[in-house]
mmCIF file of C-alpha atoms and ligand atoms in Angstrom:
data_model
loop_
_atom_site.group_PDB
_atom_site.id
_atom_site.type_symbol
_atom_site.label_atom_id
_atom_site.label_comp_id
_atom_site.label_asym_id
_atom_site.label_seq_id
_atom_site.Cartn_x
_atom_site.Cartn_y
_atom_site.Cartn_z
ATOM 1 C CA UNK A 1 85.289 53.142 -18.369
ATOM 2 C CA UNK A 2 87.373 54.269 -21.219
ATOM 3 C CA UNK A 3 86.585 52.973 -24.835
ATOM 4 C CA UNK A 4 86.129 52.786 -28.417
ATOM 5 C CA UNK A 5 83.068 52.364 -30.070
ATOM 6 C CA UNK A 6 83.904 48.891 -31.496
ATOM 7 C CA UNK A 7 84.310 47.566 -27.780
ATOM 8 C CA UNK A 8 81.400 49.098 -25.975
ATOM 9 C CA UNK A 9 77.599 48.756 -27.573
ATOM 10 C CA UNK A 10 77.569 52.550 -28.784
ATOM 11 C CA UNK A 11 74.319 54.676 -28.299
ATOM 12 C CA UNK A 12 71.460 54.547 -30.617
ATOM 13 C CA UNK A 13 71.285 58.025 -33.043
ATOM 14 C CA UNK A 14 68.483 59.659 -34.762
ATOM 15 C CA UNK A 15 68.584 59.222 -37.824
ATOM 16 C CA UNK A 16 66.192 62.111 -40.116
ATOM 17 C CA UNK A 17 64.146 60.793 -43.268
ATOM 18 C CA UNK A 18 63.981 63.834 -45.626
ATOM 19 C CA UNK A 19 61.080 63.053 -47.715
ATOM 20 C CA UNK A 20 60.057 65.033 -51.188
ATOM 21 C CA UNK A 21 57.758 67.395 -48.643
ATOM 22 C CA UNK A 22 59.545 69.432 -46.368
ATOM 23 C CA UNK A 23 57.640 67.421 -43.140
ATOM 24 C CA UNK A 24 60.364 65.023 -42.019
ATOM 25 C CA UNK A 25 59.996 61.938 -40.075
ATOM 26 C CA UNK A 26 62.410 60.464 -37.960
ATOM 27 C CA UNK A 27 63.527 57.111 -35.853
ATOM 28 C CA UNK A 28 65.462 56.019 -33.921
ATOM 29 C CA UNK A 29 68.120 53.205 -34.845
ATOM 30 C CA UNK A 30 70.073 51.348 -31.963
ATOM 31 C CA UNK A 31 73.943 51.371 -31.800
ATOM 32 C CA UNK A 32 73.584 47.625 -33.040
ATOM 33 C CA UNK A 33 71.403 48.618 -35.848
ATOM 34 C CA UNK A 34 74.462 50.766 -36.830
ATOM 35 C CA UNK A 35 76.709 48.335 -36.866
ATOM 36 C CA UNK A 36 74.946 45.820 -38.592
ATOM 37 C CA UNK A 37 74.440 48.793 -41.309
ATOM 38 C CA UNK A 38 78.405 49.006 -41.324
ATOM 39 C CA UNK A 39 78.446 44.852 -41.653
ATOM 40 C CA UNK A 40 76.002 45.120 -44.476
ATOM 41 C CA UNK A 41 78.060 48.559 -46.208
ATOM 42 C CA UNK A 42 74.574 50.094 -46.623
ATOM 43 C CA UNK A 43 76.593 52.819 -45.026
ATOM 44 C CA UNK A 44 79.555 53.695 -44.955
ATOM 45 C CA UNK A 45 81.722 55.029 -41.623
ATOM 46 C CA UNK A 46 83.189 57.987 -44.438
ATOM 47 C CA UNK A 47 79.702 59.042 -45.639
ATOM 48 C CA UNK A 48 77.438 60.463 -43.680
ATOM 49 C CA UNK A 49 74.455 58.623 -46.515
ATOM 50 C CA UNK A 50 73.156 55.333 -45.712
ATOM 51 C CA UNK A 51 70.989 55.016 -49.144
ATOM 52 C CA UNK A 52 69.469 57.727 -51.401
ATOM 53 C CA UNK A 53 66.254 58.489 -49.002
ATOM 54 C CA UNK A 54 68.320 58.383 -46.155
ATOM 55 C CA UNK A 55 70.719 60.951 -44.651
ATOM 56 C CA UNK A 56 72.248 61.083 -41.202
ATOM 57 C CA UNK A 57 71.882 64.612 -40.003
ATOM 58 C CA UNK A 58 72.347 64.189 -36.952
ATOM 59 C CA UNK A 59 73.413 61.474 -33.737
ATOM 60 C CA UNK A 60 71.667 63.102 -30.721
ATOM 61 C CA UNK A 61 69.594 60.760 -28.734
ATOM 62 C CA UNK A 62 70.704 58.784 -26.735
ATOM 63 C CA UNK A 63 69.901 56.227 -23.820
ATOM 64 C CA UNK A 64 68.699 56.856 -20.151
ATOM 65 C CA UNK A 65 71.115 55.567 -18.089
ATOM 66 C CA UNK A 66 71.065 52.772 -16.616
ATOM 67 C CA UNK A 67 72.660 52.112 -12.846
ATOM 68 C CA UNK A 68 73.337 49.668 -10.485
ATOM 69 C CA UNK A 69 74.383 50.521 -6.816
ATOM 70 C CA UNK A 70 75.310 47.478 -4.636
ATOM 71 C CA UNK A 71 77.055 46.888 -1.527
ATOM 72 C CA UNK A 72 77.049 45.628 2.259
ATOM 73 C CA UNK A 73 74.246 46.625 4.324
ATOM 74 C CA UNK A 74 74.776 50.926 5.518
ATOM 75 C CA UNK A 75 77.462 50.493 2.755
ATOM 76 C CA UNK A 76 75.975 53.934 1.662
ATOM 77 C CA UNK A 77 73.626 52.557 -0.965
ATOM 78 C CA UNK A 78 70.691 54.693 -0.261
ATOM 79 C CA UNK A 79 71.983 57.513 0.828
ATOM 80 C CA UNK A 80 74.602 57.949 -2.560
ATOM 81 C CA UNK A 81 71.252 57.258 -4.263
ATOM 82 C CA UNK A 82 69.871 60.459 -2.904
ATOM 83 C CA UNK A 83 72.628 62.414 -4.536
ATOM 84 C CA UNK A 84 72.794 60.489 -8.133
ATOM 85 C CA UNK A 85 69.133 60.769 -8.576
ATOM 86 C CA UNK A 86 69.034 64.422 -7.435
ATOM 87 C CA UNK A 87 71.683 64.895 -10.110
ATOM 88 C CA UNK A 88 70.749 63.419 -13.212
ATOM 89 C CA UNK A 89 67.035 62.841 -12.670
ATOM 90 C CA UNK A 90 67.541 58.673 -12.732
ATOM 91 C CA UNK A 91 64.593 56.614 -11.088
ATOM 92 C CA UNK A 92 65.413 55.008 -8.404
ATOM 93 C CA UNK A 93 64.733 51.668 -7.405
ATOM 94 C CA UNK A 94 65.443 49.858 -4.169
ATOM 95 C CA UNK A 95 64.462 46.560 -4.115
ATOM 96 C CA UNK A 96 64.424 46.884 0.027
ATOM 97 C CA UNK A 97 61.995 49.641 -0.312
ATOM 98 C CA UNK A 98 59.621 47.524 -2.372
ATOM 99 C CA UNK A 99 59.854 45.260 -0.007
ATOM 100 C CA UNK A 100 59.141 47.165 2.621
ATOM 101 C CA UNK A 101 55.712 48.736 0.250
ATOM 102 C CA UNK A 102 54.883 45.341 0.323
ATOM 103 C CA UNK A 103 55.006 44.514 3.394
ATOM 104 C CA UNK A 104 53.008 47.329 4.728
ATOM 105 C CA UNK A 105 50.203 46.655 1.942
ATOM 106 C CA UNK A 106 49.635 43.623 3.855
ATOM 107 C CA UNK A 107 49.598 41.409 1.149
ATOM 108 C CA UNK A 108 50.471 37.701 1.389
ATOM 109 C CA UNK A 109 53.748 38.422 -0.532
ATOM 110 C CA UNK A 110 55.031 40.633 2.497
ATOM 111 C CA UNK A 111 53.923 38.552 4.991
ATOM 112 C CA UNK A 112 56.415 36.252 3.398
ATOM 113 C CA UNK A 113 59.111 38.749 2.868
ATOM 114 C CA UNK A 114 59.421 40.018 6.413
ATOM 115 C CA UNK A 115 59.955 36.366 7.527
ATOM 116 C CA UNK A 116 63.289 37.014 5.453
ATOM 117 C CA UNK A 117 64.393 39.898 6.164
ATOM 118 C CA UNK A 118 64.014 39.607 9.854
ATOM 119 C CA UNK A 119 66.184 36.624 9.619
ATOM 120 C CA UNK A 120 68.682 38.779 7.452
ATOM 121 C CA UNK A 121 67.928 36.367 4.371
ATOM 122 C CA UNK A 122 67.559 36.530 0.928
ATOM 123 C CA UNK A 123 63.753 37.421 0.000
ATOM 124 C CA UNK A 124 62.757 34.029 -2.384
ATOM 125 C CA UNK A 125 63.234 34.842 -6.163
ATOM 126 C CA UNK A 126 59.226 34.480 -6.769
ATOM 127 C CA UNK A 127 58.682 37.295 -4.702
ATOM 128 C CA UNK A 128 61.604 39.670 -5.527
ATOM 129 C CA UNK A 129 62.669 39.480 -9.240
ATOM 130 C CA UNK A 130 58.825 39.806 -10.964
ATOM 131 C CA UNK A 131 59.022 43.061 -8.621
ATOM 132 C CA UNK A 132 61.444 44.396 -9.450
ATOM 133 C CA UNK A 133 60.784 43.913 -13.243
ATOM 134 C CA UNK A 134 57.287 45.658 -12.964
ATOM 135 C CA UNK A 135 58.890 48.643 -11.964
ATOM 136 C CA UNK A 136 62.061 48.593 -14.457
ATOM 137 C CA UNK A 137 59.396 48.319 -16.944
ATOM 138 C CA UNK A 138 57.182 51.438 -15.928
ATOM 139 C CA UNK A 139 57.186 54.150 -18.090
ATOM 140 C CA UNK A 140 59.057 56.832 -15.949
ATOM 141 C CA UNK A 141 62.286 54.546 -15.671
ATOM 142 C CA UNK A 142 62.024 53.645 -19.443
ATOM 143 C CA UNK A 143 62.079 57.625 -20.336
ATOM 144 C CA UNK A 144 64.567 58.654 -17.495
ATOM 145 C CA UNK A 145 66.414 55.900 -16.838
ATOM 146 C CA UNK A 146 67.084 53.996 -13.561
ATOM 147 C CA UNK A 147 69.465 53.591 -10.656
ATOM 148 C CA UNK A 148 68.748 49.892 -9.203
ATOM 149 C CA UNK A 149 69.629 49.669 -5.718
ATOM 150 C CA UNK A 150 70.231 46.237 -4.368
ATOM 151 C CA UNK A 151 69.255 44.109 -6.890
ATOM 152 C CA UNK A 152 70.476 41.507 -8.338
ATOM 153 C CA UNK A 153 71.547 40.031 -4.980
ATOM 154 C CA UNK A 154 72.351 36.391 -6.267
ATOM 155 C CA UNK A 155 73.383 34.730 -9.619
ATOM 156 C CA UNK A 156 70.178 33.860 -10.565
ATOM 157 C CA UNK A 157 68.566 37.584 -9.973
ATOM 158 C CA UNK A 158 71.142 39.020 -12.349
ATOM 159 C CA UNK A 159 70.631 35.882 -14.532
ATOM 160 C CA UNK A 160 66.872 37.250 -14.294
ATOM 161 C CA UNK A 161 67.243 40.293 -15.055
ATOM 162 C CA UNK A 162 69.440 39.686 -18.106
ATOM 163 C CA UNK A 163 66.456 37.190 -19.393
ATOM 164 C CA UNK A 164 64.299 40.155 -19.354
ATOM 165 C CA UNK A 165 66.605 42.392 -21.179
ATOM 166 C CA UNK A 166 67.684 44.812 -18.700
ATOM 167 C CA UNK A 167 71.446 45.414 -19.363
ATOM 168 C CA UNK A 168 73.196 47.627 -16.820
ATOM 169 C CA UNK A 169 75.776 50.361 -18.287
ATOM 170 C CA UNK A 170 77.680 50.376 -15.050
ATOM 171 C CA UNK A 171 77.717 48.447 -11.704
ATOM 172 C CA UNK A 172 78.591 50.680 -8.888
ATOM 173 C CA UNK A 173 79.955 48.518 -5.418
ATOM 174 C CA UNK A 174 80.439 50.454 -2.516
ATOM 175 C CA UNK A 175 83.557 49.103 -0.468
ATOM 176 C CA UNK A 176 83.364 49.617 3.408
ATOM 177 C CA UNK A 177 85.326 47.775 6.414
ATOM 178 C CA UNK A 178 82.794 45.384 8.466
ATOM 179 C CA UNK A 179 83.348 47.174 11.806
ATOM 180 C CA UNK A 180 82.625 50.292 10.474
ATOM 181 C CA UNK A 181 79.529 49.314 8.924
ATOM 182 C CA UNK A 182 77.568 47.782 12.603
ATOM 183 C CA UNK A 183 77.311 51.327 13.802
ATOM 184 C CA UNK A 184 76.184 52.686 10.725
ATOM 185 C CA UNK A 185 73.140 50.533 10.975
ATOM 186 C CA UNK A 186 72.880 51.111 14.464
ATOM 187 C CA UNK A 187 72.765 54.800 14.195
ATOM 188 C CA UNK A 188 70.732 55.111 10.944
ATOM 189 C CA UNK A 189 66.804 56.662 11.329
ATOM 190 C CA UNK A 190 64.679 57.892 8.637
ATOM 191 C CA UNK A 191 62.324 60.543 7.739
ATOM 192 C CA UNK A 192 58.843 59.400 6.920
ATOM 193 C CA UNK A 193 57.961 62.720 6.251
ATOM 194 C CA UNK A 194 60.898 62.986 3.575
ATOM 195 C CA UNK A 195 62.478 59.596 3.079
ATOM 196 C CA UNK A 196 65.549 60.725 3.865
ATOM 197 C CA UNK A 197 68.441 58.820 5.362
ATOM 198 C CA UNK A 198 69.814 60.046 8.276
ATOM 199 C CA UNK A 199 72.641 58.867 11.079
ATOM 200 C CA UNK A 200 72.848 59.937 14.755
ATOM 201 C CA UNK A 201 75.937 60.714 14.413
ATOM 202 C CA UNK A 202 77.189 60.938 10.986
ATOM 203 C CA UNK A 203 74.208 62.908 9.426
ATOM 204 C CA UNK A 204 71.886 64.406 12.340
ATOM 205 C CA UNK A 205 68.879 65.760 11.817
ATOM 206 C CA UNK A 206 68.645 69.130 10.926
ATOM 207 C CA UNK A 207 65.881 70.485 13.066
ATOM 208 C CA UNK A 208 64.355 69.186 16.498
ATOM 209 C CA UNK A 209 60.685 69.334 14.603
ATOM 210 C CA UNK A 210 62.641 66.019 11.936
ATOM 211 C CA UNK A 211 64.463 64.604 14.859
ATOM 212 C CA UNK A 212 61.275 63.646 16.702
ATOM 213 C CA UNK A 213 59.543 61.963 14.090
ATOM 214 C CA UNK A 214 62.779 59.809 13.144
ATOM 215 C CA UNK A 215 61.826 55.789 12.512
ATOM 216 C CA UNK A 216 63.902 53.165 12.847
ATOM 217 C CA UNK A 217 63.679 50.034 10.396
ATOM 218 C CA UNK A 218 63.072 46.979 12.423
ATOM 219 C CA UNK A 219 66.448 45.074 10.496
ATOM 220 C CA UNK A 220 68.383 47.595 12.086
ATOM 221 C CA UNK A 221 69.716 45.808 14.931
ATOM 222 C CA UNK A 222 73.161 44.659 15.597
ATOM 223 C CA UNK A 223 72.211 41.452 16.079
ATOM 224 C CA UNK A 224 70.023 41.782 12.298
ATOM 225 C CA UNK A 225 72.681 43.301 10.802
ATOM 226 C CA UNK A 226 75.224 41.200 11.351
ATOM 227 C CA UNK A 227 72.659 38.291 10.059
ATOM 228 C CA UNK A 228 72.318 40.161 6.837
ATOM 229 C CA UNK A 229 76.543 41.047 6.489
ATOM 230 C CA UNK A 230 76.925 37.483 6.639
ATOM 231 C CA UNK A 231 74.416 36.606 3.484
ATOM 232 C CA UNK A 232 75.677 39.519 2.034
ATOM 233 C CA UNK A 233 79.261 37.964 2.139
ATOM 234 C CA UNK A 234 77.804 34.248 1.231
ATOM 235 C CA UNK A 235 76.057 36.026 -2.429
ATOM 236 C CA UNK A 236 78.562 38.961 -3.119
ATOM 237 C CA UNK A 237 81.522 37.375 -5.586
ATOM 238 C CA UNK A 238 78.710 35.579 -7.624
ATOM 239 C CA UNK A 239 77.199 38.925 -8.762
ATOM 240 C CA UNK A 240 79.968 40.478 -8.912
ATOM 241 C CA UNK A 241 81.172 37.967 -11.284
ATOM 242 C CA UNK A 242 78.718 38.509 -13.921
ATOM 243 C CA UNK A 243 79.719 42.015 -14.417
ATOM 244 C CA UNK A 244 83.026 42.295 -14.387
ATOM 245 C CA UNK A 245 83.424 44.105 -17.527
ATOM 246 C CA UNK A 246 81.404 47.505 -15.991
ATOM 247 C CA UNK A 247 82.333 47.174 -12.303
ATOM 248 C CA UNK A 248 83.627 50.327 -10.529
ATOM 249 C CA UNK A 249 84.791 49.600 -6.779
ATOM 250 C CA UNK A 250 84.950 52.854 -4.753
ATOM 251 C CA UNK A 251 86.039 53.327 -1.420
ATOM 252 C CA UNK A 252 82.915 53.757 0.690
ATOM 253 C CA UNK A 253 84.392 54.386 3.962
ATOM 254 C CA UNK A 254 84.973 58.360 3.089
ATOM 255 C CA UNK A 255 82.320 60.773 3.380
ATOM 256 C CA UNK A 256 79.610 60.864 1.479
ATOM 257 C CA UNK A 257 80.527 63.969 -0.108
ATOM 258 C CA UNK A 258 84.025 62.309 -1.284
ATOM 259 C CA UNK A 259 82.207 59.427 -2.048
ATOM 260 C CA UNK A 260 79.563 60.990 -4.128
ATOM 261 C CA UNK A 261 82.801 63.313 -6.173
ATOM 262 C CA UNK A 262 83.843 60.108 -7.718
ATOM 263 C CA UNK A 263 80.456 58.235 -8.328
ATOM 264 C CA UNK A 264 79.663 62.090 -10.369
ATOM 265 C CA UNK A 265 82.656 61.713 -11.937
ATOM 266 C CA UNK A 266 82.420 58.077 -13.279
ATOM 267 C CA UNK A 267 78.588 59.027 -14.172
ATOM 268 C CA UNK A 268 80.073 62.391 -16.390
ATOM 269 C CA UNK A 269 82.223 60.313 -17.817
ATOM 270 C CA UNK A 270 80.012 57.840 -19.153
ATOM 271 C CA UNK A 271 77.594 60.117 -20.431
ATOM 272 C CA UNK A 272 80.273 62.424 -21.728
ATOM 273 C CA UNK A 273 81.455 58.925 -24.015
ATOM 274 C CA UNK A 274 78.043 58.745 -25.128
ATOM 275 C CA UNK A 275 77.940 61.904 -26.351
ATOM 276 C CA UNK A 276 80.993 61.884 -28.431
ATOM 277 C CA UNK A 277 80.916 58.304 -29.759
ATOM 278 C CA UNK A 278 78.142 58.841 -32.254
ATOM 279 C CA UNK A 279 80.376 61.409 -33.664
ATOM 280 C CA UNK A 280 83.260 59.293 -33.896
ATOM 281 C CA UNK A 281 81.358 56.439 -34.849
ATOM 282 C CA UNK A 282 80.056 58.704 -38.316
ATOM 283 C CA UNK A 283 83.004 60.409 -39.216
HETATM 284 P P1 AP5 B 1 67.936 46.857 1.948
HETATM 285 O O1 AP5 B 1 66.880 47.759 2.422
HETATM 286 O O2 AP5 B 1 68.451 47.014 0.611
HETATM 287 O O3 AP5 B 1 69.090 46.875 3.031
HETATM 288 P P2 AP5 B 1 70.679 46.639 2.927
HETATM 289 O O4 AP5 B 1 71.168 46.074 1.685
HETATM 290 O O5 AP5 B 1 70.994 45.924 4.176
HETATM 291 O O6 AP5 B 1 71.230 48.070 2.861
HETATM 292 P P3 AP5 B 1 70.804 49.237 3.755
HETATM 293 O O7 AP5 B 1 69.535 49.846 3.258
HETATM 294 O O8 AP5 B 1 70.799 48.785 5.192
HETATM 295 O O9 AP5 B 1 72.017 50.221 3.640
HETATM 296 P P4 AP5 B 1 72.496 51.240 2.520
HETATM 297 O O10 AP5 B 1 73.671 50.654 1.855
HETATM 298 O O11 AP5 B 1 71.360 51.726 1.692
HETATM 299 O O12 AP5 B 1 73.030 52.383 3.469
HETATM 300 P P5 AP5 B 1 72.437 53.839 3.796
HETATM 301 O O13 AP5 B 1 72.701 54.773 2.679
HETATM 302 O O14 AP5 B 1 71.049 53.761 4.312
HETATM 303 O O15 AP5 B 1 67.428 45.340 2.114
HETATM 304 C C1 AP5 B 1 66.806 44.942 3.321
HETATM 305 C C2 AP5 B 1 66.461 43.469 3.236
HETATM 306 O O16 AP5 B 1 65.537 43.248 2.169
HETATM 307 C C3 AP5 B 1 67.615 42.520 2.950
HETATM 308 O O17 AP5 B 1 68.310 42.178 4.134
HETATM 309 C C4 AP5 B 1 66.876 41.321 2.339
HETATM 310 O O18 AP5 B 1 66.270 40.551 3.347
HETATM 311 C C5 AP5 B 1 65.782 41.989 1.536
HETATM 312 N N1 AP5 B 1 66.208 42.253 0.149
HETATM 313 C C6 AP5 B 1 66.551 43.437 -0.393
HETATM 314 N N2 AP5 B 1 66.903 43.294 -1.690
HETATM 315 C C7 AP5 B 1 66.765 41.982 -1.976
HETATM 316 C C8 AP5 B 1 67.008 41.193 -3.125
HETATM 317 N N3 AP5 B 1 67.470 41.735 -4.274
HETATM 318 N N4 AP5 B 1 66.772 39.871 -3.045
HETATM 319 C C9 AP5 B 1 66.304 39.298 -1.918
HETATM 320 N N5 AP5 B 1 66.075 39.987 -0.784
HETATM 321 C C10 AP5 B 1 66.310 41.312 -0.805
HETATM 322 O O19 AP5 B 1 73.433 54.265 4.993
HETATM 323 C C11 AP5 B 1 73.395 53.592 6.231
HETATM 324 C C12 AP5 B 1 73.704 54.595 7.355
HETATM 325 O O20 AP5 B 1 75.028 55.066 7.200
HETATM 326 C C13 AP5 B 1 72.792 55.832 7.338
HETATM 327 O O21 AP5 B 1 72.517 56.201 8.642
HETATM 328 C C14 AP5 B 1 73.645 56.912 6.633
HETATM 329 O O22 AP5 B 1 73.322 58.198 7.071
HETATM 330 C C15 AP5 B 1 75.051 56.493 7.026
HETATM 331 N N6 AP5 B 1 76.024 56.788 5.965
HETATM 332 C C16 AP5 B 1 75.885 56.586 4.629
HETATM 333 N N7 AP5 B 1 76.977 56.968 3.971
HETATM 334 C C17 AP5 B 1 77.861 57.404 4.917
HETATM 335 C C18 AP5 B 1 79.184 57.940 4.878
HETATM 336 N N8 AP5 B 1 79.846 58.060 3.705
HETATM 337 N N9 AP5 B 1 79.784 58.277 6.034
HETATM 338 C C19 AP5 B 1 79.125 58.142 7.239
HETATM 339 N N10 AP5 B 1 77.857 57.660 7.337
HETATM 340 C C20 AP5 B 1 77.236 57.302 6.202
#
């Protein structure tokens, strides 16, 4: 994820409008928006003034981030989401777990989807991707950003979501051996009470009072599982395909500690980028 800012789309800056009063105004101008400036020389990268009103006091706002976490089933998806989003504050959005909202609402639309997913299938498009895009669009993930957690599953979901003008800044795929991940799914419960992810064996509950009120999802079978490895493995290259360009693979099968170390460290150095390339870009 190294760069300069004339290969990556840099960060939009705040640009001050001093006025005759001393009130200022400001706006915000995207990173294309300063390019196009550069195109047009109504600025200059030398000169910190664009045109007599204007003056560039300052770059510092930038984008929420924007995530996507993929990967086999109880390839660690929800459970590194846990730590990212307890980190840096990034909504996040499982397209399982809307699914799963759905279906317990009772609606017509999770009638449908639990059909799928018991099968280990892909939930239809109609269903999935206009879901997905009502929460992308809500306020709180505009403002803080989000961390989209399986989803796009298929060329035409990330197809989709580029349509709708949701451009990732990285694509995180978690990398785990098959056999390993059966007993993950086997093993896995969850807290109602909490939502949090835990494993028999791997991650035990803390106290007796969580371990007796433990679920388990009713896709997490071996028999399920194995159903949705197998459409996992039929969908995974096309995605991956269409973002080759901001694609980290990390080795999954590690703790989730270890695992987490180098997610933080990919996520630092993005942002850290950010923060310097309006500086570079101006000077
Ligand atoms: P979804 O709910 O997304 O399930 P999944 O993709 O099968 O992934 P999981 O939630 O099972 O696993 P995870 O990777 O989050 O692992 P976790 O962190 O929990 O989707 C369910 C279904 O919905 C799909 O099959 C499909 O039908 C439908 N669907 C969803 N999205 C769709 C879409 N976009 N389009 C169409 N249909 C869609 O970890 C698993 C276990 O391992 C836990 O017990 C955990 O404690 C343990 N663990 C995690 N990390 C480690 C570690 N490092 N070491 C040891 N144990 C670990």
């Amino acid at each position: 994820m190294t760069g300069c800012v004339n290969s990556i789309s840099p960060p939009p800056v705040t640009l001050y409008w001093y006025r005759a009063s001393p009130s200022r105004s400001s706006f915000s101008l995207s990173g294309d928006a300063v390019h196009s400036l550069y195109r047009h020389r109504r600025v200059s990268r030398s000169s910190s003034i664009i045109a007599p009103k204007f003056q560039i006091v300052a770059a510092e706002k930038s984008e929420p981030l924007k995530i996507m976490i993929s990967g086999a089933p109880a390839s660690g998806k929800g459970t590194q989401c846990e730590l990212i989003t307890h980190k840096y504050g990034l909504v996040h959005i499982s397209a399982g777990d809307l699914l799963r909202a759905e279906i317990a609402s009772g609606s017509e639309n999770g009638r449908r989807a639990k059909e799928h997913m018991e099968k280990g299938q892909l939930v239809p498009d109609e269903i999935v991707v206009m879901m997905v895009k009502g929460r992308l669009s809500q306020t709180d993930s505009e403002q803080k950003g989000w961390l989209l957690d399986g989803y796009p599953r298929s060329a035409s979901q990330a197809t989709a979501l580029k349509g709708f003008g949701f451009q990732p800044d990285l694509f995180i795929v978690l990398e785990v051996p098959e056999e390993i991940l059966i007993e993950r799914v086997v093993g896995r419960r969850l807290d109602p009470v909490t939502g949090k992810i835990y494993h028999l064996k791997y991650s035990p509950p803390e106290t007796e009072e969580i371990a007796v009120r433990l679920t388990q999802r009713f896709d997490d079978t071996e028999e399920k599982a194995k159903l949705r490895l197998k459409t996992h493995n039929q969908n995974v290259s096309d995605v991956l395909s269409m973002y080759d360009d901001i694609t980290i693979k990390i080795e999954g099968n590690r703790s989730k500690e270890e695992v987490f170390a180098q997610i933080d460290s990919s996520l630092s150095e993005l942002l850290q980028e950010r923060n310097t390339a309006p500086s570079s870009l101006l000077s």
